Amino acid sequence: KRQPQDEITDAFAGLCLPVGADRRLLRRLHASAQVEHRNLALPLERYAKLDGFGAANSVFIDTAVDLGAEAIDAALTAAGLTPRDVDLIMFTSVTGIAAPSVDARLAVRLGMRPDLKRIPVFGLGCVAGAAGLARLHDYLLGHPGDVAVLLSVELCSLTVQREDASVANLVAGALFGDGAAAVVVRGDQAAGGRGQGPQIVATRSRLYPDSGGVMGWDVRDTGFRVVLDASVPDVVRAYLAEDVHGFLADHGLTAADITAWVCHPGGPKVLEAVAETLRLPPGALEVTWRSLAAIGNLSSASVLHVLHDTLRLRPPPPPGTAGLLIAMGPGFCAELVLLRW
């Protein structure tokens, strides 16, 4: 359900703060997130009734299967394909767990072929939308006649910790939303030819030193307690520019050649760090800022929504020009995906 930020603020104050606690810090954090609306898996009044990790995870499984089916159906329809055309599905989430995995449940529900290859991925967090596209690209280089689907479902609201007034929990409760995204990726020799979206040209992965404690989960009896250090923008400033410029240079490009920047909406301070360190022109991350305001940070699904909005909301980049898709996440790490429109 779509909720305005101020209603979420009031509900999460009752959920996270002790009775009678000063709510000014929480309200300030929610306002500074620059999120105006978010979609939530449950009505606001139901979060206080979730009794522990098991209850939240049961909601995750049921909702992820429903949202995943809807997202895959829409993506395949747009590509002119059916579930039986899919050769591989990769499912990524960092907000719930399931065995059988969500992709297995969806394969049965959607009537996919019994020889479908499946790759469920957990732990990549916000970077997984970009990493998923990169790994599907790797797979399709070896299987150019195949069709692959990347599905991300993130229900971040189910991980908010009750009676936890830590800054990390309050920031997560201000920034992260719920949602799903599915992308169809065709090999160069797949039946039906190239789709309407951009072509993946190349990818690069980066794992940064001494940064394992910057972002992730502290797994407790109450579920996933967020680890979110204030140094994330500093890590971005320290490493991202060298990685991006080096990657582009290896393909004969500079930042000036990029006609669309598809960036994960990690939060205002992270986006400011990205724009500053890459010296991006004004408006280069406009689609990302718009996504942050409209739906918040959806972890791995967000950069896929930004890609969709880039194709839907702005004039198409000139054919043959380059785009760059960027996401960062736990590790601390980054994934770069070079696109050609």
Coordinates of C-alpha atoms in Angstrom, one line a residue:
K1 CA 0.0 0.0 0.0
R2 CA 1.3 3.5 -0.9
Q3 CA 1.8 5.7 2.2
P4 CA 2.9 9.3 2.6
Q5 CA 6.1 9.7 4.6
D6 CA 4.6 11.6 7.5
E7 CA 2.2 8.8 8.2
I8 CA 5.0 6.2 8.2
T9 CA 7.0 8.5 10.5
D10 CA 4.2 8.5 13.1
A11 CA 3.6 4.8 12.8
F12 CA 7.3 3.9 13.1
A13 CA 7.7 6.2 16.1
G14 CA 5.3 4.1 18.0
L15 CA 7.0 1.0 16.8
C16 CA 10.6 1.9 17.5
L17 CA 10.7 4.5 20.3
P18 CA 10.0 4.0 24.0
V19 CA 6.7 5.4 25.3
G20 CA 7.1 9.1 25.9
A21 CA 10.4 9.4 24.0
D22 CA 11.3 12.6 22.2
R23 CA 10.4 12.1 18.5
R24 CA 12.3 15.1 17.1
L25 CA 15.4 13.1 16.0
L26 CA 13.2 10.6 14.2
R27 CA 11.2 13.3 12.5
R28 CA 14.4 15.0 11.4
L29 CA 15.8 11.8 10.0
H30 CA 12.6 11.1 8.1
A31 CA 12.5 14.6 6.6
S32 CA 16.2 14.6 5.6
A33 CA 15.7 11.3 3.7
Q34 CA 13.8 13.3 1.0
V35 CA 11.3 10.5 0.6
E36 CA 7.8 11.6 0.0
H37 CA 6.0 8.3 -0.4
R38 CA 6.7 4.6 0.0
N39 CA 4.9 1.4 -0.8
L40 CA 4.6 -1.0 2.2
A41 CA 3.9 -4.7 2.3
L42 CA 1.4 -4.4 5.1
P43 CA -1.1 -1.7 6.4
L44 CA 0.7 0.4 8.9
E45 CA -1.3 -0.9 11.9
R46 CA -0.2 -4.5 11.2
Y47 CA 3.5 -4.0 11.8
A48 CA 3.1 -3.7 15.6
K49 CA 1.3 -7.1 15.5
L50 CA 4.2 -9.0 13.8
D51 CA 5.4 -11.4 16.5
G52 CA 9.1 -12.0 15.8
F53 CA 11.2 -12.9 12.8
G54 CA 9.2 -16.0 11.8
A55 CA 6.0 -14.0 11.4
A56 CA 7.7 -11.3 9.4
N57 CA 9.4 -13.9 7.2
S58 CA 6.1 -15.7 6.5
V59 CA 4.7 -12.4 5.3
F60 CA 7.8 -12.0 3.2
I61 CA 7.4 -15.3 1.4
D62 CA 3.7 -14.9 0.6
T63 CA 4.1 -11.3 -0.6
A64 CA 7.3 -12.0 -2.5
V65 CA 5.7 -14.7 -4.5
D66 CA 2.6 -12.5 -5.3
L67 CA 4.7 -9.5 -6.3
G68 CA 7.3 -11.6 -8.1
A69 CA 4.6 -13.3 -10.3
E70 CA 3.1 -9.9 -11.1
A71 CA 6.5 -8.4 -12.0
I72 CA 7.7 -11.3 -14.1
D73 CA 4.4 -11.5 -16.0
A74 CA 4.6 -7.8 -16.8
A75 CA 8.2 -8.0 -18.0
L76 CA 7.6 -11.1 -20.2
T77 CA 4.5 -9.6 -21.7
A78 CA 6.4 -6.4 -22.6
A79 CA 9.1 -8.6 -24.2
G80 CA 6.6 -10.6 -26.2
L81 CA 7.5 -13.8 -24.3
T82 CA 5.9 -16.4 -22.1
P83 CA 7.1 -18.1 -18.9
R84 CA 8.1 -21.2 -20.9
D85 CA 10.5 -19.1 -23.0
V86 CA 12.7 -18.5 -20.0
D87 CA 15.9 -20.6 -19.7
L88 CA 17.3 -19.1 -16.4
I89 CA 15.8 -17.1 -13.6
M90 CA 17.9 -15.3 -10.9
F91 CA 16.1 -14.2 -7.8
T92 CA 17.6 -11.7 -5.4
S93 CA 16.5 -10.4 -2.1
V94 CA 18.1 -9.5 1.2
T95 CA 14.9 -8.9 3.3
G96 CA 13.7 -12.5 3.7
I97 CA 14.6 -16.2 3.2
A98 CA 12.8 -19.2 1.8
A99 CA 13.5 -22.8 1.0
P100 CA 12.2 -23.8 -1.4
S101 CA 13.3 -20.5 -2.7
V102 CA 11.0 -17.9 -4.1
D103 CA 12.1 -18.5 -7.7
A104 CA 11.2 -22.3 -7.3
R105 CA 7.7 -21.3 -6.1
L106 CA 7.3 -18.9 -8.9
A107 CA 8.5 -21.5 -11.5
V108 CA 5.6 -23.8 -10.5
R109 CA 3.1 -21.0 -10.2
L110 CA 3.9 -19.5 -13.6
G111 CA 4.2 -22.8 -15.4
M112 CA 7.9 -22.4 -16.4
R113 CA 9.7 -25.4 -17.9
P114 CA 11.0 -28.1 -15.6
D115 CA 14.5 -27.7 -17.1
L116 CA 14.6 -24.0 -16.0
K117 CA 17.9 -23.0 -14.4
R118 CA 17.5 -21.2 -11.1
I119 CA 19.9 -18.9 -9.2
P120 CA 18.6 -17.6 -5.8
V121 CA 20.9 -14.9 -4.4
F122 CA 21.0 -13.6 -0.9
G123 CA 23.4 -11.1 0.7
L124 CA 24.3 -8.6 -2.0
G125 CA 21.7 -6.1 -0.8
C126 CA 21.4 -2.8 -2.7
V127 CA 24.1 -3.8 -5.2
A128 CA 22.2 -6.9 -6.4
G129 CA 20.1 -5.2 -9.1
A130 CA 23.2 -4.2 -10.9
A131 CA 25.2 -7.4 -10.0
G132 CA 22.2 -9.5 -11.2
L133 CA 22.3 -7.9 -14.6
A134 CA 26.1 -8.3 -14.7
R135 CA 25.9 -12.0 -13.9
L136 CA 23.1 -12.6 -16.4
H137 CA 25.3 -10.9 -19.0
D138 CA 28.1 -13.3 -18.1
Y139 CA 25.8 -16.3 -18.4
L140 CA 24.4 -15.2 -21.8
L141 CA 27.9 -14.8 -23.3
G142 CA 28.2 -18.6 -22.9
H143 CA 24.5 -19.3 -23.8
P144 CA 23.7 -16.6 -26.5
G145 CA 20.5 -18.3 -27.5
D146 CA 19.0 -18.2 -24.1
V147 CA 16.5 -15.9 -22.3
A148 CA 17.2 -14.9 -18.7
V149 CA 15.0 -13.1 -16.1
L150 CA 16.3 -11.2 -13.1
L151 CA 13.7 -10.8 -10.3
S152 CA 14.2 -8.6 -7.3
V153 CA 11.8 -8.5 -4.4
E154 CA 12.7 -6.4 -1.3
L155 CA 10.3 -5.9 1.6
C156 CA 12.5 -3.7 3.7
S157 CA 9.6 -2.6 6.1
L158 CA 9.5 -6.2 7.5
T159 CA 13.0 -5.8 8.8
V160 CA 12.5 -2.6 10.9
Q161 CA 13.3 -3.6 14.5
R162 CA 10.7 -2.9 17.2
E163 CA 11.8 -1.0 20.3
D164 CA 15.1 -0.1 18.7
A165 CA 15.9 3.6 18.8
S166 CA 19.4 3.3 17.2
V167 CA 20.2 5.8 14.5
A168 CA 20.8 3.0 12.0
N169 CA 17.3 1.6 12.6
L170 CA 15.7 5.0 12.5
V171 CA 17.5 5.9 9.2
A172 CA 16.4 2.6 7.7
G173 CA 12.9 3.2 8.8
A174 CA 13.0 6.6 7.1
L175 CA 14.7 5.6 3.8
F176 CA 13.8 2.0 2.7
G177 CA 10.6 0.9 1.0
D178 CA 9.0 -2.2 -0.4
G179 CA 8.8 -3.3 -4.0
A180 CA 9.8 -5.6 -6.8
A181 CA 11.2 -5.4 -10.3
A182 CA 11.8 -7.9 -13.1
V183 CA 14.1 -7.6 -16.2
V184 CA 14.2 -9.8 -19.2
V185 CA 17.6 -10.2 -20.8
R186 CA 18.1 -11.9 -24.2
G187 CA 21.2 -13.5 -25.5
D188 CA 22.5 -12.1 -28.8
Q189 CA 21.2 -15.2 -30.6
A190 CA 17.9 -15.6 -28.8
A191 CA 14.7 -16.0 -30.8
G192 CA 12.9 -12.8 -31.5
G193 CA 16.0 -10.7 -31.8
R194 CA 17.0 -7.8 -29.6
G195 CA 14.4 -6.2 -27.3
Q196 CA 13.5 -2.6 -26.9
G197 CA 15.9 -1.9 -24.0
P198 CA 19.6 -1.1 -24.0
Q199 CA 22.3 -3.7 -24.7
I200 CA 24.7 -4.7 -21.9
V201 CA 28.2 -4.1 -23.3
A202 CA 30.5 -4.9 -20.3
T203 CA 30.5 -5.0 -16.5
R204 CA 32.9 -4.5 -13.6
S205 CA 32.8 -5.6 -10.0
R206 CA 34.7 -3.9 -7.1
L207 CA 35.1 -5.1 -3.5
Y208 CA 36.6 -2.4 -1.3
P209 CA 39.2 -3.1 1.5
D210 CA 38.4 -2.8 5.2
S211 CA 34.8 -1.9 4.6
G212 CA 32.9 -5.0 5.7
G213 CA 31.3 -3.2 8.7
V214 CA 29.9 -0.3 6.6
M215 CA 26.6 -2.0 5.6
G216 CA 24.8 -5.2 6.1
W217 CA 22.7 -7.2 8.7
D218 CA 23.3 -8.1 12.3
V219 CA 21.2 -11.3 12.4
R220 CA 19.4 -11.6 15.8
D221 CA 16.4 -13.5 17.3
T222 CA 14.3 -10.5 16.2
G223 CA 15.4 -10.8 12.6
F224 CA 17.6 -8.6 10.4
R225 CA 19.0 -5.6 12.4
V226 CA 20.4 -3.1 9.9
V227 CA 24.1 -2.2 9.9
L228 CA 24.4 1.2 8.3
D229 CA 27.5 3.3 9.0
A230 CA 27.7 7.0 8.4
S231 CA 31.0 6.5 6.5
V232 CA 29.2 5.2 3.3
P233 CA 29.5 8.6 1.5
D234 CA 33.2 8.7 2.4
V235 CA 33.8 5.3 0.9
V236 CA 32.0 6.4 -2.3
R237 CA 34.3 9.5 -2.4
A238 CA 37.4 7.4 -1.8
Y239 CA 36.9 4.8 -4.5
L240 CA 34.1 5.4 -7.0
A241 CA 35.6 8.0 -9.3
E242 CA 38.8 5.9 -10.0
D243 CA 36.7 2.8 -10.7
V244 CA 34.2 4.6 -13.0
H245 CA 36.8 6.5 -15.0
G246 CA 39.1 3.5 -15.3
F247 CA 36.2 1.3 -16.5
L248 CA 35.1 3.8 -19.1
A249 CA 38.6 4.4 -20.3
D250 CA 39.0 0.7 -20.9
H251 CA 36.2 1.0 -23.4
G252 CA 37.4 4.2 -25.0
L253 CA 34.9 6.4 -23.2
T254 CA 34.9 9.3 -20.7
A255 CA 32.2 10.5 -18.4
A256 CA 31.2 13.1 -21.0
D257 CA 30.2 10.3 -23.4
I258 CA 27.6 8.9 -21.0
T259 CA 24.1 10.0 -22.1
A260 CA 22.2 8.4 -19.1
W261 CA 23.4 7.8 -15.6
V262 CA 21.3 5.0 -14.0
C263 CA 22.3 5.2 -10.3
H264 CA 20.9 3.4 -7.3
P265 CA 19.2 5.9 -4.9
G266 CA 21.2 5.0 -1.8
G267 CA 20.1 8.2 0.0
P268 CA 20.7 11.9 -0.3
K269 CA 24.2 11.9 1.2
V270 CA 25.2 9.0 -1.1
L271 CA 23.8 10.6 -4.2
E272 CA 25.5 13.9 -3.4
A273 CA 28.8 12.0 -3.0
V274 CA 28.3 10.2 -6.3
A275 CA 27.6 13.5 -8.1
E276 CA 30.5 15.3 -6.4
T277 CA 33.2 12.6 -7.0
L278 CA 32.2 12.0 -10.6
R279 CA 31.7 15.7 -11.3
L280 CA 28.4 15.0 -12.9
P281 CA 26.5 17.9 -14.6
P282 CA 23.4 19.3 -13.0
G283 CA 20.4 17.0 -13.5
A284 CA 22.4 13.9 -14.4
L285 CA 20.8 12.0 -11.4
E286 CA 17.4 13.6 -11.8
V287 CA 15.7 10.3 -12.5
T288 CA 17.3 8.7 -9.4
W289 CA 16.3 11.6 -7.1
R290 CA 12.8 11.4 -8.5
S291 CA 12.7 7.6 -7.7
L292 CA 13.9 8.2 -4.2
A293 CA 11.2 10.8 -3.5
A294 CA 8.4 8.6 -5.1
I295 CA 9.2 5.2 -3.6
G296 CA 12.2 5.4 -1.3
N297 CA 15.2 3.1 -1.5
L298 CA 14.1 -0.4 -2.5
S299 CA 17.5 -2.0 -2.0
S300 CA 18.3 -4.3 -5.0
A301 CA 15.1 -3.4 -6.8
S302 CA 15.8 0.4 -6.9
V303 CA 18.3 0.6 -9.7
L304 CA 16.0 -1.5 -11.9
H305 CA 13.2 1.0 -11.2
V306 CA 15.6 3.8 -12.1
L307 CA 16.4 2.0 -15.4
H308 CA 12.7 1.6 -16.1
D309 CA 12.1 5.3 -15.4
T310 CA 15.1 6.3 -17.5
L311 CA 13.4 4.6 -20.5
R312 CA 9.9 5.8 -19.6
L313 CA 10.2 9.3 -18.3
R314 CA 12.9 11.0 -20.3
P315 CA 13.6 11.3 -24.0
P316 CA 15.4 8.2 -25.2
P317 CA 19.2 8.6 -25.4
P318 CA 20.6 8.8 -29.0
P319 CA 20.9 5.3 -30.5
G320 CA 24.4 3.9 -30.1
T321 CA 25.4 6.1 -27.2
A322 CA 26.6 4.8 -23.9
G323 CA 24.9 4.7 -20.5
L324 CA 26.2 3.6 -17.1
L325 CA 24.3 1.7 -14.5
I326 CA 25.8 2.0 -10.9
A327 CA 24.9 0.4 -7.6
M328 CA 26.7 -0.1 -4.3
G329 CA 26.0 -2.4 -1.4
P330 CA 27.4 -4.6 1.5
G331 CA 30.9 -5.7 1.2
F332 CA 31.4 -2.7 0.7
C333 CA 31.2 -3.1 -3.1
A334 CA 30.2 -1.6 -6.3
E335 CA 28.9 -2.9 -9.6
L336 CA 29.2 -1.0 -12.9
V337 CA 27.2 -2.0 -16.0
L338 CA 28.0 -0.3 -19.3
L339 CA 25.0 0.0 -21.6
R340 CA 24.5 0.9 -25.2
W341 CA 21.2 2.5 -26.2

